[in-house]
Amino acid sequence: MADLRKVAVVGVGNSKFGIRNDVNVSELTFEAVKPSLEDAGLAAKDIQFVALGSVGAGAWYEELLPAVVTGEYCGLTGAGLMRVEAACASGSAAFLTAYSAVASGQCDTAMALGVEKMREIDTPTAMEWIGRAGYYFWEFHNFGLTFPAYYALYANAHMAKYGTTEEDLALVAVKSHKYAAMNPIAHLQNRITVEDVLSSMVIASPLKLYDCSPMTDGASSIIVASEEKARELRIDTPVWVAGIGYSSGTANLSKRQDFTGLEASVLASQRAYKTAGITPSQVDFAEVHDCFTIAEILAYEDLGFCARGEGVKLLREGQTEIGGKIPVNMDGGLKAKGHPIGATGCSMIYELTRQLREEAVEKNRQVPLKNYIGLAHNVGGTGHYCYVTILKR
Amino acid sequence: MADLRKVAVVGVGNSKFGIRNDVNVSELTFEAVKPSLEDAGLAAKDIQFVALGSVGAGAWYEELLPAVVTGEYCGLTGAGLMRVEAACASGSAAFLTAYSAVASGQCDTAMALGVEKMREIDTPTAMEWIGRAGYYFWEFHNFGLTFPAYYALYANAHMAKYGTTEEDLALVAVKSHKYAAMNPIAHLQNRITVEDVLSSMVIASPLKLYDCSPMTDGASSIIVASEEKARELRIDTPVWVAGIGYSSGTANLSKRQDFTGLEASVLASQRAYKTAGITPSQVDFAEVHDCFTIAEILAYEDLGFCARGEGVKLLREGQTEIGGKIPVNMDGGLKAKGHPIGATGCSMIYELTRQLREEAVEKNRQVPLKNYIGLAHNVGGTGHYCYVTILKR
């Protein structure tokens, strides 16, 4: 491995997440791009390369080429442009791509964008497509496995092996809603109780409605720059990319070794820790991929925040809340901030950056920082893709 | 701009292009991956990062996550994985992404894959979607502009301004079919005459059936490695990435300045020449994006192989054939080798590499090399995206 060129996050922006039928995909993207440019002190024409994470292009929203359509609307035409897709990890894949463009020395400024409109035309289509996020022919078409059912397999296996309960799963949802209620950009801002979760409709046993992240529209924009450019921009508190790790899993769940963790998360995080030169205990706080409540518990273990099987202990003790050992998803997570699948990865970086700068306007969500290190964990499919991004101020 | 880490192309493979209902998307991809690994002397597990270019995932072919599905089939699970999409330039976007992963120092081996199955389930859907490759709401939905119609606008403008004729357009098709007939992987291997083109069905005047590239299935695989890794692999004739340039154009054609050239091609090529430190006259041969015959003539001019308006002269004089000033599309081009849209960019790199190694088995297609420099020009949409890749032995 060669020495990596240093890359800083110099601007971030995020749209309001929610049901956004008030805007089209370009307008939604602009809501993230504009504040990110202002944050960086750059004009749109200064951006040399753009990677857009989006999944539903041409399917559950209408534009087949969202990168060019939103690019034109946001004044980015002329930059290098591509769409990247890694299912629900598309935003992190876009971030990696923008990072790599700068880290390789090709350019000095790049933008990672994520956008998804999931509620616009055809939400049932979106649901069917997400069900295909594995091996279509074998597992979806032949066995009718849907996406909640994939994670239900994991939930059942974890419950059987480690004694995790439905109440434990509910605790994740309660925590997410609690913090989302403090986050003005979050989709679901209602506080809920364990009882609310347990009494909600069963989707794929043991997962109930409130164990599932919502179908959300949203956009997020992250601007990265070389060290020299960051200095030139006089960024007060540049946040540096300390390491990115990635891995992937089998398309067929039937080929997985077990269902109590995501191997791709383990491998991706190990690679990210190695590149960053840190151990999990040095991470101050994290954004993890809680598309379903069980996924957050798996993440605690896969990322090494606790030993295998002890995720629930961490949760029950409140160690993943502010004041605990490792606050997780202080923005409400996918579960309550919402999960516009192409945007989620960038939105995690948005949250990490604001927390690391200690500039969150919602001061009651600010995590205490010791090492000034935050981690984002973004999963595509059921561990089909995984990206772990570590930032350090 | 920082110094770029040197990256070599160390292995290439390409499936047979054509109507490939005999294989599924994974099998088709394997046809390209296997020979590329053998060429490089690597095992699948040695590949650290994979970028897959594909457009029709979940739409006109069935798998929503082709990167994981084909990755599992080809033994690539565990590598970093993403799909990239830049319409018909997706293959080049994948190549850039794999290149950047190595050039940035993240990894030492990466694979750029391109695959498309356009004939499988629903070719009319593919045709409609390709028609959306611009600004859906305004130009496709309101005005009914289809993809051949976009390029017909350019053809008419070029004819009006420079006196280009329908016979000139036909000459491009005749040349492409001539060389495709010598290329065993090409889709259309029949030689045709100018009269055949002129008498074929009008698609979007002045473009006729034989002015259009076919709907083709195919896959292509390119393995890149760091300089140290290339040395370790004892590659006899490594081919180096000398420069990559990219740019983009407006989504709306109505916002373009004129219709006699693609501005994105001009900008992307200028950036690529600058990075490679060469002028257009140093390029020995090129692969250009001839999705329609007019597009090849535009490319001669946009890439600086001749002055503006003189593309037709180059063509009439045979300067873009073997023995001419700058042989173009000696593999038959998109027009006759075929255009599986996600694979095309990688397949261009495949052809450049084999020509630069002087190892083409079809000796009558081998171009004479002076500077050992080849250029690939890959366009997405109608100049919505453009990637220009320069390789040097």
XYZ file of N, CA and C in Angstrom, chain A residues 77-288:
636
model
N -22.549 20.931 -14.351
C -22.217 20.455 -15.697
C -20.781 20.817 -16.058
N -20.088 19.846 -16.625
C -18.688 20.059 -16.999
C -17.753 19.275 -16.096
N -18.179 19.020 -14.878
C -17.397 18.176 -13.979
C -17.430 16.736 -14.486
N -16.449 15.942 -14.093
C -16.554 14.503 -14.302
C -17.747 14.020 -13.504
N -18.491 13.069 -14.064
C -19.776 12.743 -13.469
C -20.032 11.249 -13.601
N -20.500 10.628 -12.549
C -20.996 9.259 -12.665
C -21.979 8.984 -11.540
N -22.825 7.991 -11.746
C -23.694 7.498 -10.686
C -23.058 6.232 -10.161
N -23.097 6.032 -8.860
C -22.600 4.780 -8.321
C -23.725 4.127 -7.534
N -23.695 2.817 -7.514
C -24.778 2.078 -6.866
C -24.199 0.905 -6.115
N -24.489 0.843 -4.849
C -24.129 -0.319 -4.046
C -25.320 -0.550 -3.117
N -26.511 -0.621 -3.712
C -27.777 -0.767 -2.974
C -27.821 0.305 -1.875
N -28.122 -0.088 -0.645
C -28.290 0.894 0.429
C -26.973 1.508 0.877
N -25.858 1.031 0.318
C -24.550 1.621 0.614
C -24.100 2.547 -0.507
N -25.001 2.919 -1.384
C -24.627 3.741 -2.545
C -23.999 5.072 -2.136
N -24.490 5.662 -1.061
C -23.941 6.949 -0.614
C -22.485 6.819 -0.195
N -22.163 5.736 0.483
C -20.767 5.515 0.882
C -19.895 5.176 -0.314
N -20.472 4.464 -1.271
C -19.719 4.153 -2.496
C -19.426 5.453 -3.241
N -20.387 6.375 -3.238
C -20.165 7.689 -3.867
C -19.076 8.445 -3.115
N -19.120 8.354 -1.795
C -18.098 9.051 -1.001
C -16.714 8.482 -1.305
N -16.610 7.162 -1.358
C -15.323 6.529 -1.694
C -14.840 7.001 -3.060
N -15.761 7.074 -4.013
C -15.398 7.433 -5.384
C -14.896 8.873 -5.460
N -15.586 9.773 -4.759
C -15.151 11.178 -4.727
C -13.811 11.288 -3.997
N -13.711 10.584 -2.888
C -12.456 10.550 -2.129
C -11.301 10.075 -3.022
N -11.528 8.985 -3.757
C -10.468 8.396 -4.584
C -10.024 9.342 -5.692
N -10.983 10.094 -6.226
C -10.637 11.039 -7.298
C -9.628 12.054 -6.784
N -9.806 12.490 -5.534
C -8.876 13.455 -4.939
C -7.618 12.740 -4.450
N -7.798 11.620 -3.775
C -6.654 10.912 -3.180
C -5.666 10.437 -4.241
N -6.172 10.140 -5.436
C -5.291 9.657 -6.501
C -4.548 10.806 -7.181
N -4.948 12.042 -6.874
C -4.279 13.188 -7.475
C -4.901 13.666 -8.776
N -6.011 13.048 -9.179
C -6.679 13.477 -10.407
C -7.249 14.878 -10.314
N -7.760 15.219 -9.131
C -8.385 16.530 -8.987
C -8.254 16.982 -7.535
N -8.618 18.228 -7.289
C -8.449 18.797 -5.953
C -9.758 18.988 -5.203
N -10.870 18.951 -5.929
C -12.179 19.065 -5.269
C -13.120 18.051 -5.897
N -13.880 17.383 -5.070
C -14.868 16.437 -5.596
C -16.069 16.432 -4.671
N -17.197 16.067 -5.232
C -18.439 16.054 -4.465
C -19.031 14.651 -4.477
N -19.409 14.177 -3.283
C -20.187 12.942 -3.183
C -21.621 13.357 -2.897
N -22.498 12.931 -3.770
C -23.912 13.246 -3.607
C -24.672 11.951 -3.399
N -25.723 12.037 -2.619
C -26.644 10.916 -2.531
C -28.046 11.457 -2.624
N -28.875 10.795 -3.404
C -30.278 11.243 -3.473
C -31.176 10.049 -3.743
N -32.340 10.074 -3.154
C -33.326 9.030 -3.444
C -34.717 9.626 -3.278
N -35.560 9.314 -4.267
C -36.978 9.627 -4.127
C -37.692 8.295 -4.133
N -38.198 7.904 -2.979
C -38.797 6.570 -2.842
C -40.309 6.613 -2.766
N -40.873 7.816 -2.621
C -42.302 7.933 -2.372
C -43.047 8.525 -3.547
N -42.324 8.784 -4.626
C -42.889 9.642 -5.647
C -43.919 8.954 -6.518
N -43.451 8.024 -7.321
C -44.326 7.454 -8.330
C -44.906 6.145 -7.840
N -44.038 5.316 -7.348
C -44.418 3.930 -7.316
C -43.722 3.216 -6.152
N -44.236 3.465 -4.959
C -43.612 2.852 -3.792
C -43.681 1.313 -3.835
N -44.774 0.719 -4.323
C -44.771 -0.754 -4.420
C -43.642 -1.268 -5.310
N -43.349 -0.546 -6.391
C -42.228 -0.949 -7.240
C -40.933 -0.907 -6.444
N -40.756 0.170 -5.686
C -39.548 0.284 -4.868
C -39.447 -0.895 -3.918
N -40.586 -1.261 -3.315
C -40.573 -2.388 -2.372
C -40.217 -3.687 -3.065
N -40.771 -3.908 -4.260
C -40.426 -5.141 -4.965
C -38.943 -5.146 -5.308
N -38.456 -4.037 -5.789
C -37.051 -3.961 -6.194
C -36.127 -4.222 -5.020
N -36.472 -3.641 -3.894
C -35.610 -3.843 -2.731
C -35.620 -5.330 -2.354
N -36.740 -5.985 -2.577
C -36.802 -7.427 -2.345
C -35.869 -8.203 -3.254
N -35.536 -7.593 -4.392
C -34.614 -8.255 -5.318
C -33.158 -8.069 -4.918
N -32.931 -7.311 -3.864
C -31.555 -6.957 -3.497
C -30.831 -8.143 -2.873
N -30.598 -9.116 -3.656
C -29.895 -10.320 -3.241
C -29.706 -11.111 -4.513
N -30.154 -12.340 -4.521
C -30.081 -13.138 -5.724
C -31.511 -13.317 -6.213
N -31.848 -12.560 -7.259
C -33.239 -12.502 -7.691
C -33.805 -13.876 -8.029
N -33.166 -14.569 -8.922
C -33.742 -15.805 -9.439
C -33.990 -16.830 -8.345
N -32.979 -16.994 -7.503
C -33.058 -18.082 -6.558
C -33.889 -17.721 -5.331
N -33.513 -16.676 -4.664
C -34.105 -16.429 -3.354
C -35.363 -15.565 -3.378
N -35.431 -14.628 -4.298
C -36.632 -13.797 -4.379
C -37.705 -14.499 -5.197
N -37.327 -14.892 -6.392
C -38.310 -15.438 -7.315
C -38.782 -16.830 -6.877
N -37.869 -17.684 -6.475
C -38.255 -19.052 -6.108
C -38.829 -19.158 -4.702
N -38.245 -18.423 -3.767
C -38.664 -18.595 -2.375
C -39.450 -17.414 -1.831
N -39.526 -16.356 -2.601
C -40.320 -15.206 -2.165
C -39.739 -14.454 -0.986
N -38.433 -14.576 -0.787
C -37.807 -13.823 0.303
C -37.900 -12.330 0.002
N -38.388 -11.577 0.976
C -38.426 -10.126 0.846
C -37.327 -9.544 1.716
N -37.162 -8.242 1.640
C -36.043 -7.654 2.345
C -36.190 -7.735 3.869
N -37.360 -7.413 4.433
C -37.494 -7.609 5.887
C -37.272 -9.071 6.283
N -37.660 -9.984 5.407
C -37.490 -11.414 5.726
C -36.019 -11.800 5.808
N -35.182 -11.161 4.964
C -33.743 -11.428 5.072
C -33.256 -11.118 6.484
N -33.609 -9.909 6.942
C -33.110 -9.493 8.258
C -33.822 -10.254 9.378
N -35.035 -10.725 9.132
C -35.721 -11.551 10.128
C -34.954 -12.856 10.364
N -34.345 -13.395 9.295
C -33.511 -14.596 9.460
C -32.377 -14.315 10.445
N -31.769 -13.164 10.269
C -30.674 -12.780 11.164
C -31.191 -12.568 12.586
N -32.343 -11.915 12.703
C -32.899 -11.647 14.039
C -33.184 -12.964 14.758
N -33.811 -13.890 14.070
C -34.135 -15.175 14.691
C -32.875 -15.939 15.100
N -31.860 -15.904 14.246
C -30.618 -16.614 14.564
C -29.941 -15.991 15.782
N -29.940 -14.657 15.837
C -29.299 -13.957 16.955
C -30.064 -14.210 18.255
N -31.382 -14.238 18.174
C -32.210 -14.519 19.352
C -31.956 -15.941 19.845
N -31.863 -16.879 18.899
C -31.664 -18.284 19.279
C -30.294 -18.495 19.915
N -29.287 -17.832 19.376
C -27.932 -18.076 19.852
C -27.575 -17.265 21.092
N -28.047 -16.025 21.158
C -27.575 -15.138 22.229
C -28.671 -14.695 23.192
N -29.874 -15.152 22.998
C -30.945 -14.768 23.914
C -31.463 -13.353 23.738
N -31.161 -12.765 22.607
C -31.711 -11.442 22.274
C -33.237 -11.558 22.231
N -33.924 -10.537 22.734
C -35.392 -10.611 22.785
C -36.031 -9.563 21.870
N -37.321 -9.707 21.687
C -38.056 -8.718 20.893
C -38.027 -7.355 21.584
N -37.994 -7.363 22.924
C -37.896 -6.105 23.678
C -36.555 -5.418 23.394
N -35.491 -6.229 23.252
C -34.187 -5.636 22.929
C -34.237 -4.921 21.580
N -34.833 -5.611 20.618
C -34.964 -4.977 19.299
C -35.718 -3.658 19.430
N -36.766 -3.690 20.234
C -37.590 -2.485 20.410
C -36.782 -1.335 21.008
N -35.830 -1.689 21.881
C -34.998 -0.640 22.505
C -34.230 0.174 21.462
N -33.822 -0.485 20.405
C -33.104 0.224 19.337
C -34.028 1.275 18.718
N -35.258 0.845 18.440
C -36.211 1.770 17.814
C -36.525 2.946 18.741
N -36.681 2.651 20.024
C -36.993 3.705 20.992
C -35.852 4.728 21.029
N -34.619 4.235 21.053
C -33.458 5.137 21.057
C -33.412 5.985 19.782
N -33.630 5.356 18.648
C -33.553 6.094 17.382
C -34.595 7.206 17.323
N -35.812 6.876 17.721
C -36.870 7.897 17.688
C -36.563 9.026 18.674
N -35.987 8.671 19.826
C -35.645 9.691 20.828
C -34.703 10.743 20.242
N -33.662 10.285 19.553
C -32.690 11.247 19.010
C -33.205 11.916 17.734
N -33.971 11.173 16.935
C -34.540 11.798 15.734
C -35.441 12.962 16.114
N -36.098 12.839 17.257
C -36.991 13.914 17.706
C -36.210 15.201 18.006
N -34.896 15.063 18.206
C -34.052 16.251 18.440
C -33.395 16.735 17.154
N -33.633 16.042 16.043
C -32.919 16.328 14.799
C -33.886 16.899 13.763
N -33.768 18.181 13.470
C -34.768 18.813 12.594
C -34.845 18.217 11.195
N -33.792 17.565 10.718
C -33.882 17.004 9.360
C -34.479 15.598 9.343
N -34.735 15.024 10.518
C -35.207 13.630 10.564
C -36.623 13.474 10.010
N -36.900 12.303 9.480
C -38.212 11.985 8.922
C -39.231 11.739 10.038
N -38.940 10.818 10.938
C -39.894 10.451 11.998
C -39.465 11.136 13.291
N -40.247 12.073 13.751
C -39.818 12.837 14.923
C -40.672 12.551 16.154
N -41.461 11.484 16.089
C -42.286 11.114 17.252
C -41.529 10.179 18.181
N -41.609 10.439 19.457
C -40.998 9.505 20.416
C -41.926 8.308 20.576
N -41.346 7.141 20.746
C -42.142 5.924 20.891
C -41.668 5.118 22.098
N -42.494 4.153 22.498
C -42.158 3.293 23.638
C -41.934 1.857 23.168
N -41.348 1.065 24.039
C -41.161 -0.356 23.739
C -42.515 -0.993 23.406
N -43.533 -0.611 24.160
C -44.870 -1.169 23.928
C -45.392 -0.831 22.528
N -45.117 0.415 22.089
C -45.533 0.811 20.731
C -44.926 -0.140 19.691
N -43.655 -0.444 19.880
C -42.964 -1.311 18.912
C -43.562 -2.715 18.948
N -43.684 -3.243 20.165
C -44.155 -4.634 20.311
C -45.571 -4.828 19.793
N -46.377 -3.794 19.879
C -47.768 -3.939 19.445
C -47.981 -3.528 17.993
N -46.909 -3.139 17.320
C -47.090 -2.758 15.912
C -47.178 -4.007 15.045
N -47.667 -3.824 13.845
C -47.946 -4.923 12.922
C -46.691 -5.765 12.625
N -46.869 -7.063 12.625
C -45.742 -7.940 12.269
C -45.495 -7.839 10.763
N -44.239 -7.621 10.428
C -43.861 -7.539 9.001
C -43.233 -8.866 8.575
N -42.208 -9.279 9.283
C -41.564 -10.582 9.037
C -41.049 -10.988 10.411
N -41.731 -11.888 11.049
C -41.483 -12.222 12.450
C -40.015 -12.539 12.675
N -39.356 -11.969 13.683
C -39.910 -11.161 14.772
C -39.952 -9.655 14.492
N -39.689 -9.255 13.255
C -39.655 -7.814 12.967
C -41.048 -7.248 12.761
N -41.318 -6.166 13.474
C -42.609 -5.489 13.348
C -42.417 -4.156 12.645
N -43.510 -3.496 12.401
C -43.440 -2.244 11.637
C -42.400 -1.292 12.209
N -42.407 -1.128 13.534
C -41.494 -0.155 14.144
C -40.061 -0.682 14.277
N -39.829 -1.914 13.836
C -38.451 -2.410 13.727
C -37.834 -2.033 12.378
N -38.653 -1.486 11.489
C -38.208 -1.246 10.111
C -37.966 0.243 9.863
N -36.960 0.535 9.072
C -36.758 1.928 8.666
C -37.842 2.296 7.659
N -38.187 3.590 7.593
C -39.273 4.012 6.695
C -38.790 4.207 5.255
N -39.738 4.341 4.333
C -39.447 4.730 2.952
C -39.374 6.254 2.953
N -38.197 6.782 2.681
C -37.929 8.213 2.867
C -37.331 8.821 1.608
N -37.678 10.072 1.337
C -37.015 10.849 0.293
C -35.939 11.713 0.950
N -34.837 11.912 0.269
C -33.828 12.805 0.836
C -32.582 12.881 -0.014
N -31.754 13.870 0.305
C -30.498 14.070 -0.415
C -29.436 14.560 0.552
N -28.192 14.265 0.226
C -27.077 14.685 1.060
C -25.883 14.972 0.161
N -25.079 15.946 0.533
C -23.937 16.352 -0.291
C -22.701 16.554 0.574
N -21.595 15.984 0.138
C -20.326 16.093 0.854
C -19.263 16.553 -0.129
N -18.532 17.588 0.226
C -17.440 18.062 -0.636
C -16.105 17.696 0.008
N -15.259 17.048 -0.771
C -13.923 16.694 -0.282
C -12.880 17.470 -1.078
N -11.735 17.674 -0.449
C -10.668 18.438 -1.112
C -9.311 17.932 -0.661
N -8.327 18.199 -1.487
C -6.943 17.874 -1.134
C -6.507 18.758 0.028
N -5.415 18.367 0.671
C -4.903 19.122 1.817
C -4.594 20.574 1.421
N -3.951 20.736 0.275
C -3.584 22.088 -0.170
C -4.839 22.923 -0.412
N -5.823 22.304 -1.037
C -7.055 23.036 -1.332
C -7.778 23.390 -0.034
N -7.801 22.454 0.906
C -8.458 22.711 2.191
C -7.781 23.882 2.896
N -6.458 23.947 2.773
C -5.721 25.055 3.400
C -6.076 26.371 2.711
N -6.130 26.304 1.386
C -6.466 27.487 0.594
C -7.869 28.002 0.949
N -8.749 27.091 1.257
C -10.136 27.475 1.593
C -10.266 27.975 3.027
N -9.165 27.896 3.779
C -9.151 28.354 5.164
C -10.295 27.722 5.970
N -10.436 26.442 5.810
C -11.436 25.705 6.580
C -10.974 25.685 8.043
N -11.827 26.171 8.929
C -11.441 26.268 10.344
C -11.174 24.890 10.942
N -12.105 24.001 10.720
C -11.989 22.679 11.335
C -12.114 21.602 10.265
N -11.059 21.429 9.469
C -11.156 20.358 8.476
C -11.282 19.015 9.179
N -12.043 18.174 8.574
C -12.222 16.823 9.101
C -11.581 15.913 8.070
N -10.701 15.048 8.494
C -9.903 14.255 7.555
C -10.456 12.842 7.392
N -10.306 12.344 6.196
C -10.640 10.942 5.963
C -9.463 10.120 6.483
N -9.695 9.381 7.554
C -8.611 8.621 8.182
C -8.474 7.227 7.577
N -9.573 6.682 7.088
C -9.507 5.348 6.500
C -10.865 4.908 5.981
N -10.831 4.180 4.890
C -12.060 3.599 4.352
C -11.800 2.116 4.135
N -12.727 1.288 4.591
C -12.614 -0.147 4.348
C -13.860 -0.625 3.635
N -13.686 -1.626 2.779
C -14.848 -2.146 2.064
C -14.741 -3.646 1.935
N -15.882 -4.270 1.819
C -15.925 -5.695 1.537
C -17.293 -6.023 0.942
N -17.474 -7.283 0.618
C -18.745 -7.695 0.031
C -19.084 -9.102 0.505
N -20.361 -9.451 0.368
C -20.830 -10.776 0.780
C -21.462 -11.525 -0.373
N -21.752 -12.788 -0.164
C -22.369 -13.584 -1.228
C -23.754 -13.039 -1.568
N -24.126 -13.166 -2.826
C -25.462 -12.752 -3.251
C -26.509 -13.633 -2.581
N -26.271 -14.926 -2.574
C -27.192 -15.883 -1.958
C -26.991 -15.936 -0.454
N -28.060 -15.713 0.293
C -27.940 -15.858 1.745
C -27.666 -17.312 2.118
N -28.121 -18.225 1.263
C -27.909 -19.650 1.543
C -26.431 -20.027 1.537
N -25.590 -19.164 1.026
C -24.156 -19.465 1.028
C -23.424 -18.823 2.197
N -24.172 -18.147 3.077
C -23.521 -17.516 4.232
C -23.186 -18.569 5.293
N -22.142 -18.297 6.069
C -21.707 -19.220 7.107
C -22.714 -19.284 8.259
N -23.151 -18.123 8.735
C -24.170 -18.106 9.774
C -24.960 -16.814 9.657
N -25.913 -16.643 10.566
C -26.801 -15.484 10.448
C -26.773 -14.619 11.705
N -25.645 -14.660 12.409
C -25.575 -13.866 13.637
C -24.676 -12.643 13.474
N -24.202 -12.419 12.273
C -23.399 -11.231 12.003
C -23.178 -11.122 10.510
N -22.730 -9.946 10.060
C -22.459 -9.750 8.636
C -20.947 -9.769 8.433
N -20.474 -10.786 7.751
C -19.031 -10.925 7.558
C -18.444 -9.728 6.812
N -19.226 -9.189 5.869
C -18.723 -8.029 5.110
C -18.460 -6.851 6.040
N -19.302 -6.701 7.084
C -19.087 -5.601 8.039
C -17.803 -5.828 8.829
N -17.575 -7.061 9.209
C -16.368 -7.391 9.970
C -15.128 -7.058 9.140
N -15.100 -7.546 7.891
C -13.928 -7.343 7.035
C -13.730 -5.868 6.685
N -14.821 -5.199 6.351
C -14.710 -3.786 5.969
C -14.200 -2.956 7.139
N -14.704 -3.233 8.339
C -14.276 -2.422 9.482
C -12.822 -2.722 9.832
N -12.433 -3.982 9.739
C -11.028 -4.314 10.033
C -10.092 -3.573 9.077
N -10.483 -3.525 7.818
C -9.654 -2.814 6.831
C -9.618 -1.310 7.114
N -10.763 -0.772 7.524
C -10.807 0.667 7.820
C -9.957 0.989 9.049
N -10.069 0.165 10.094
C -9.265 0.384 11.306
C -7.770 0.322 10.969
N -7.411 -0.661 10.146
C -6.000 -0.833 9.781
C -5.485 0.391 9.026
N -6.261 0.845 8.051
C -5.825 2.021 7.280
C -5.714 3.244 8.178
N -6.683 3.394 9.086
C -6.682 4.562 9.985
C -5.663 4.409 11.111
N -5.202 3.185 11.312
C -4.240 2.937 12.383
C -4.850 3.080 13.770
N -6.077 2.654 13.919
C -6.756 2.754 15.222
C -7.419 1.426 15.583
N -7.876 1.351 16.824
C -8.670 0.202 17.272
C -10.098 0.686 17.507
N -11.054 -0.251 17.569
C -12.447 0.161 17.760
C -12.641 1.015 19.011
N -11.865 0.767 20.048
C -12.079 1.499 21.303
C -11.712 2.972 21.192
N -10.999 3.332 20.134
C -10.635 4.737 19.960
C -11.732 5.554 19.269
N -12.746 4.861 18.776
C -13.841 5.559 18.082
C -14.722 6.249 19.121
N -14.947 7.541 18.958
C -15.768 8.296 19.918
C -17.254 8.026 19.760
N -17.689 7.871 18.506
C -19.125 7.696 18.240
C -19.260 7.123 16.840
N -20.434 6.588 16.552
C -20.607 5.942 15.249
C -22.004 6.141 14.691
N -22.044 6.089 13.379
C -23.283 5.966 12.631
C -23.292 4.540 12.095
N -24.292 3.754 12.457
C -24.326 2.383 11.928
C -25.614 2.135 11.153
